[in-house]
C-alpha cells in the first residue's frame, strides 16, 4: 500500500519533583506558537505522575508488586444511577446486565473469505482446533469453547468462551493462540469484537459502490468493507467499488494503513481529515449547480457511508477496567455536537438513494438516539430512518429509546428550558427528546413509538408491529409507568427511533453497541448542506467553536483505541491538524509541483513510457491488463516503488487533481513494482512485488516457472537454492536457462494444466530472483511461513524454515 509518513522523534526525560517533560524534535515537524504551547501544557497537566512505592515493596527489590497495587473496583455509582434513569434495560434485567459487564469480554475473530487459503483455515478450525478445545478445555470453558457466531453470514465470525487475556496465559490454549496471531499477521483473519462487526453488515454493499468510512482507525471495519467488495467481484477482475478510509490523526492513519495493507487491494484510499469537514471536491460554483450536470461527476459522492463516530466508549467497559474509574455522564455530552456534525457531513456526502450507518460503542442516548433525532430534524424529508428488523434475524437487538433525560454535573434536565443560562452552551437543545428544531418538515409516515416498558420483549420483533403500543403521534405518552421518580413527565421523540438498534451485553455475551441505518431520499438544500459545518441551529446566541472539538476528541476518541496510542503522539497530531488548517487558507488550493499538504508526499501518475514498455516487454504483460494510467508513485525523482490503483481510485485521483488536491491522501493502491540494484545484468530495472502478484499473474506470459510441490517447498524452506540441487532436474535446467532477473515460480498441483493454472484464483505463486547460479525467494518471512504451513497441511511436508 502506498503511504506517506512524516518522521517524528520523541524523547522523554524525567526531572526532579516527579514532573515529566517532553522534548519534541524532528526536522520535518516543528509545531510552534500558542496552539502548540496550550497542547503541551495540557499534556503536562494530564500526564501520569511517578508515584513512590511503599517501603515494603522497595525493600523486596520490587518483587512485591501486588502488595502495593490498588485492587481494581468494578463499581461506579454514577454509571449505575445514570443508566437506571435512562432505562436502557428492563428493571428485572438490571442485575444480569451489571453482572455481565463485570465479566471479561470473550475473544472473537473473523475469517477473511477473500484470502487464498480460506478453505484451509475453515477446515483447520472445524476439524482440528474445535475438537481439540472441546476435549482439553471444555470443563473450564464449556462444551462450545469455540463456535461460529450464528448471525454472521457464512460462519465467517467465531466466538470464544475465553477472553484475550486468558487466551494469552492459558498453556492449553498456546497453540491456538499462536495460530490466531500468525493468521492475523498475514491477513487471513481479523481479531475484532463481535459487535464491531455488525455496522458494515447493514450497509448492504454492492459490487460497484463507492464507500466512505469516516472515522476508520484502527481499521477492522474498513478491512471488513474491503472483504465485501472483493467477494462480490468477478474472478480475475478488480471490483468496480472503492473504499475511502479517513481518520483525523496521523498516528491513527498509520495504524489504519498497517491493519489494511494485509488485504493487498488496489481499491483503497486512506485520507487524513476532520470527518465533520471532509472535503466534497466539488467542481460546482454553488450547491444548486451540483445537480445540474448528471453526465459528469461534480464532486465526491458515496453510495454507502459508515459513520462510526468518536464516542465515550462505555459499551467497551468489559474490555478494560479503566472505564469503571473514569466514567461520567459529561463524556457523552462533550462529544454530542461533534457526533451530530460528523453525521450531517456524512449525509451531505451521501448519494440520493444511498445508505448511511451511524454507530457508536456507547450506551448513552445523548450520543445515540439524540444524535439520530437531530439528524432527522436537520434533514427534513431528505432522510429517513430505515426499519432493518428483517435483516440479520439471528442477531439479538433491541429497539432504540424513545425517551431519555440529560444530566450535567449531577443535575437532571427534562427539557432545554430547564437548563440554567450559564450551562446552555454545554447542554444543547438537540440532546433532548422534546427539542423542536426543524422537525416540522419531517414526516413520520404513520409510525408509532415503542412503549418503554415493552422494550425487553421486543428484541427481534418486526418494528412495524409495534403499533399496538400506547403512544400518540404528538410524542406525548398516554400510558407512562413511573418506574423511577426522575423519569416522570419525559416527552417522547416524534421520530421513529424504535427503528434504531441497541445491542446489550447480556443478550449474547458481547459488548454494547448502537446502530441506526439512514436512507437518503432527496438532496439536501443549500442551508442544510452549509449547516453541516456550523453550530447547533437552535443554540441562538451561543458561540460554538468547532476548532475546540478535536480537544475533546483527543481525550475521548475511541476509548478502546487510545490505549494503543501514546499521549505524546496525540499532542503532536493536534498541533499538526491546527497547522494543516492554517495551510488551507489563502491561495494554497492551487495545484503545485509538491504536495499541498505539509509532510505528505504528492501522488503522481507514473508516465515514464520507457520504463513502462520495458516492464511490459520483460514480463510479457498482456494488453488486456490496464497498466497505463493506473500506475502511481510518490517520488518526484526516480520512483523506487510503483503502485497500482483501480479505475475507481484513478477517477478520484483525477478529480482531486482538478480541484487542487483538496483530499489529503496518505496512502493508496497496491505495490506492484520495485526498483532493484542487482548487478546480474537484468534488462529490466524493476522487479515484481509479492503484494501485487495475485492481481498481475493471470496477465503475465513470460518468466514463469512451474515447480513440483517438493521443489516449491524446498525453495520456501531454504530461500536460495543452486540450480543443480532441485529434485526435478528439468526444473533446474529451466531455471538455469532463464535470463537473470525477476521471475515467478508457480506451484504445480495435481493434474492442473499449465495453460490454465495462472488464471485459477487458488493458484499459489511466489516472486523469485534468478541469480548467477541460484534461485532466490523474494517473499517476507511471515508470508513464507504461511505458505510453508499450507504446504505442510496439504502435502504433509515439513513446515520449519531456515533462520532469517
JSON list of N, CA, C and O in Angstrom, two decimals, residues 580-603:
[
{"chain": "A", "resi": 580, "resn": "UNK", "atom": "N", "xyz": [-2.23, 22.24, 9.62]},
{"chain": "A", "resi": 580, "resn": "UNK", "atom": "CA", "xyz": [-2.82, 21.94, 8.32]},
{"chain": "A", "resi": 580, "resn": "UNK", "atom": "C", "xyz": [-4.00, 22.85, 8.03]},
{"chain": "A", "resi": 580, "resn": "UNK", "atom": "O", "xyz": [-4.21, 23.28, 6.90]},
{"chain": "A", "resi": 581, "resn": "UNK", "atom": "N", "xyz": [-4.82, 23.14, 9.07]},
{"chain": "A", "resi": 581, "resn": "UNK", "atom": "CA", "xyz": [-5.99, 24.00, 8.86]},
{"chain": "A", "resi": 581, "resn": "UNK", "atom": "C", "xyz": [-5.56, 25.41, 8.46]},
{"chain": "A", "resi": 581, "resn": "UNK", "atom": "O", "xyz": [-6.22, 26.07, 7.68]},
{"chain": "A", "resi": 582, "resn": "UNK", "atom": "N", "xyz": [-4.42, 25.87, 9.02]},
{"chain": "A", "resi": 582, "resn": "UNK", "atom": "CA", "xyz": [-3.92, 27.18, 8.62]},
{"chain": "A", "resi": 582, "resn": "UNK", "atom": "C", "xyz": [-3.42, 27.16, 7.17]},
{"chain": "A", "resi": 582, "resn": "UNK", "atom": "O", "xyz": [-3.53, 28.13, 6.45]},
{"chain": "A", "resi": 583, "resn": "UNK", "atom": "N", "xyz": [-2.86, 26.02, 6.77]},
{"chain": "A", "resi": 583, "resn": "UNK", "atom": "CA", "xyz": [-2.32, 25.91, 5.41]},
{"chain": "A", "resi": 583, "resn": "UNK", "atom": "C", "xyz": [-3.42, 25.93, 4.36]},
{"chain": "A", "resi": 583, "resn": "UNK", "atom": "O", "xyz": [-3.17, 26.17, 3.19]},
{"chain": "A", "resi": 584, "resn": "UNK", "atom": "N", "xyz": [-4.67, 25.68, 4.79]},
{"chain": "A", "resi": 584, "resn": "UNK", "atom": "CA", "xyz": [-5.78, 25.66, 3.83]},
{"chain": "A", "resi": 584, "resn": "UNK", "atom": "C", "xyz": [-6.20, 27.06, 3.38]},
{"chain": "A", "resi": 584, "resn": "UNK", "atom": "O", "xyz": [-6.94, 27.21, 2.42]},
{"chain": "A", "resi": 585, "resn": "UNK", "atom": "N", "xyz": [-5.76, 28.09, 4.10]},
{"chain": "A", "resi": 585, "resn": "UNK", "atom": "CA", "xyz": [-6.17, 29.45, 3.78]},
{"chain": "A", "resi": 585, "resn": "UNK", "atom": "C", "xyz": [-5.39, 29.99, 2.58]},
{"chain": "A", "resi": 585, "resn": "UNK", "atom": "O", "xyz": [-4.41, 29.41, 2.14]},
{"chain": "A", "resi": 586, "resn": "UNK", "atom": "N", "xyz": [-5.86, 31.15, 2.10]},
{"chain": "A", "resi": 586, "resn": "UNK", "atom": "CA", "xyz": [-5.17, 31.84, 1.01]},
{"chain": "A", "resi": 586, "resn": "UNK", "atom": "C", "xyz": [-5.27, 31.11, -0.30]},
{"chain": "A", "resi": 586, "resn": "UNK", "atom": "O", "xyz": [-6.32, 30.58, -0.66]},
{"chain": "A", "resi": 587, "resn": "UNK", "atom": "N", "xyz": [-4.14, 31.10, -1.01]},
{"chain": "A", "resi": 587, "resn": "UNK", "atom": "CA", "xyz": [-4.12, 30.52, -2.37]},
{"chain": "A", "resi": 587, "resn": "UNK", "atom": "C", "xyz": [-3.56, 29.11, -2.38]},
{"chain": "A", "resi": 587, "resn": "UNK", "atom": "O", "xyz": [-3.09, 28.64, -3.42]},
{"chain": "A", "resi": 588, "resn": "UNK", "atom": "N", "xyz": [-3.58, 28.40, -1.26]},
{"chain": "A", "resi": 588, "resn": "UNK", "atom": "CA", "xyz": [-2.99, 27.07, -1.21]},
{"chain": "A", "resi": 588, "resn": "UNK", "atom": "C", "xyz": [-3.79, 26.04, -1.97]},
{"chain": "A", "resi": 588, "resn": "UNK", "atom": "O", "xyz": [-3.38, 24.90, -2.08]},
{"chain": "A", "resi": 589, "resn": "UNK", "atom": "N", "xyz": [-4.98, 26.42, -2.51]},
{"chain": "A", "resi": 589, "resn": "UNK", "atom": "CA", "xyz": [-5.79, 25.49, -3.28]},
{"chain": "A", "resi": 589, "resn": "UNK", "atom": "C", "xyz": [-5.17, 25.21, -4.64]},
{"chain": "A", "resi": 589, "resn": "UNK", "atom": "O", "xyz": [-5.55, 24.28, -5.33]},
{"chain": "A", "resi": 590, "resn": "UNK", "atom": "N", "xyz": [-4.24, 26.05, -5.08]},
{"chain": "A", "resi": 590, "resn": "UNK", "atom": "CA", "xyz": [-3.62, 25.85, -6.39]},
{"chain": "A", "resi": 590, "resn": "UNK", "atom": "C", "xyz": [-2.79, 24.57, -6.38]},
{"chain": "A", "resi": 590, "resn": "UNK", "atom": "O", "xyz": [-2.09, 24.25, -5.43]},
{"chain": "A", "resi": 591, "resn": "UNK", "atom": "N", "xyz": [-2.85, 23.86, -7.50]},
{"chain": "A", "resi": 591, "resn": "UNK", "atom": "CA", "xyz": [-2.06, 22.64, -7.65]},
{"chain": "A", "resi": 591, "resn": "UNK", "atom": "C", "xyz": [-0.60, 23.01, -7.82]},
{"chain": "A", "resi": 591, "resn": "UNK", "atom": "O", "xyz": [-0.24, 23.84, -8.65]},
{"chain": "A", "resi": 592, "resn": "UNK", "atom": "N", "xyz": [0.26, 22.41, -7.04]},
{"chain": "A", "resi": 592, "resn": "UNK", "atom": "CA", "xyz": [1.69, 22.72, -7.09]},
{"chain": "A", "resi": 592, "resn": "UNK", "atom": "C", "xyz": [2.47, 21.46, -7.43]},
{"chain": "A", "resi": 592, "resn": "UNK", "atom": "O", "xyz": [1.94, 20.36, -7.41]},
{"chain": "A", "resi": 593, "resn": "UNK", "atom": "N", "xyz": [3.73, 21.65, -7.74]},
{"chain": "A", "resi": 593, "resn": "UNK", "atom": "CA", "xyz": [4.58, 20.50, -8.05]},
{"chain": "A", "resi": 593, "resn": "UNK", "atom": "C", "xyz": [4.74, 19.61, -6.84]},
{"chain": "A", "resi": 593, "resn": "UNK", "atom": "O", "xyz": [4.79, 18.40, -6.96]},
{"chain": "A", "resi": 594, "resn": "UNK", "atom": "N", "xyz": [4.85, 20.24, -5.69]},
{"chain": "A", "resi": 594, "resn": "UNK", "atom": "CA", "xyz": [4.91, 19.47, -4.46]},
{"chain": "A", "resi": 594, "resn": "UNK", "atom": "C", "xyz": [3.50, 19.31, -3.90]},
{"chain": "A", "resi": 594, "resn": "UNK", "atom": "O", "xyz": [2.57, 20.01, -4.30]},
{"chain": "A", "resi": 595, "resn": "UNK", "atom": "N", "xyz": [3.35, 18.39, -2.94]},
{"chain": "A", "resi": 595, "resn": "UNK", "atom": "CA", "xyz": [2.04, 18.18, -2.34]},
{"chain": "A", "resi": 595, "resn": "UNK", "atom": "C", "xyz": [1.58, 19.44, -1.63]},
{"chain": "A", "resi": 595, "resn": "UNK", "atom": "O", "xyz": [2.37, 20.18, -1.04]},
{"chain": "A", "resi": 596, "resn": "UNK", "atom": "N", "xyz": [0.27, 19.68, -1.71]},
{"chain": "A", "resi": 596, "resn": "UNK", "atom": "CA", "xyz": [-0.30, 20.82, -1.00]},
{"chain": "A", "resi": 596, "resn": "UNK", "atom": "C", "xyz": [-0.16, 20.64, 0.50]},
{"chain": "A", "resi": 596, "resn": "UNK", "atom": "O", "xyz": [-0.08, 21.60, 1.25]},
{"chain": "A", "resi": 597, "resn": "UNK", "atom": "N", "xyz": [-0.13, 19.40, 0.97]},
{"chain": "A", "resi": 597, "resn": "UNK", "atom": "CA", "xyz": [-0.18, 19.10, 2.40]},
{"chain": "A", "resi": 597, "resn": "UNK", "atom": "C", "xyz": [1.23, 18.94, 2.95]},
{"chain": "A", "resi": 597, "resn": "UNK", "atom": "O", "xyz": [2.01, 18.13, 2.45]},
{"chain": "A", "resi": 598, "resn": "UNK", "atom": "N", "xyz": [1.56, 19.72, 3.95]},
{"chain": "A", "resi": 598, "resn": "UNK", "atom": "CA", "xyz": [2.89, 19.68, 4.55]},
{"chain": "A", "resi": 598, "resn": "UNK", "atom": "C", "xyz": [3.16, 18.31, 5.16]},
{"chain": "A", "resi": 598, "resn": "UNK", "atom": "O", "xyz": [2.34, 17.78, 5.91]},
{"chain": "A", "resi": 599, "resn": "UNK", "atom": "N", "xyz": [4.33, 17.75, 4.86]},
{"chain": "A", "resi": 599, "resn": "UNK", "atom": "CA", "xyz": [4.72, 16.46, 5.42]},
{"chain": "A", "resi": 599, "resn": "UNK", "atom": "C", "xyz": [4.15, 15.26, 4.68]},
{"chain": "A", "resi": 599, "resn": "UNK", "atom": "O", "xyz": [4.40, 14.13, 5.08]},
{"chain": "A", "resi": 600, "resn": "UNK", "atom": "N", "xyz": [3.37, 15.49, 3.61]},
{"chain": "A", "resi": 600, "resn": "UNK", "atom": "CA", "xyz": [2.78, 14.40, 2.85]},
{"chain": "A", "resi": 600, "resn": "UNK", "atom": "C", "xyz": [3.29, 14.47, 1.41]},
{"chain": "A", "resi": 600, "resn": "UNK", "atom": "O", "xyz": [3.17, 15.51, 0.75]},
{"chain": "A", "resi": 601, "resn": "UNK", "atom": "N", "xyz": [3.85, 13.38, 0.92]},
{"chain": "A", "resi": 601, "resn": "UNK", "atom": "CA", "xyz": [4.35, 13.35, -0.45]},
{"chain": "A", "resi": 601, "resn": "UNK", "atom": "C", "xyz": [3.20, 13.41, -1.44]},
{"chain": "A", "resi": 601, "resn": "UNK", "atom": "O", "xyz": [2.12, 12.88, -1.18]},
{"chain": "A", "resi": 602, "resn": "UNK", "atom": "N", "xyz": [3.42, 14.05, -2.60]},
{"chain": "A", "resi": 602, "resn": "UNK", "atom": "CA", "xyz": [2.35, 14.14, -3.60]},
{"chain": "A", "resi": 602, "resn": "UNK", "atom": "C", "xyz": [2.07, 12.78, -4.23]},
{"chain": "A", "resi": 602, "resn": "UNK", "atom": "O", "xyz": [2.93, 11.89, -4.26]},
{"chain": "A", "resi": 603, "resn": "UNK", "atom": "N", "xyz": [0.87, 12.62, -4.75]},
{"chain": "A", "resi": 603, "resn": "UNK", "atom": "CA", "xyz": [0.51, 11.42, -5.51]},
{"chain": "A", "resi": 603, "resn": "UNK", "atom": "C", "xyz": [0.66, 11.77, -6.98]},
{"chain": "A", "resi": 603, "resn": "UNK", "atom": "O", "xyz": [-0.03, 12.67, -7.49]}
]
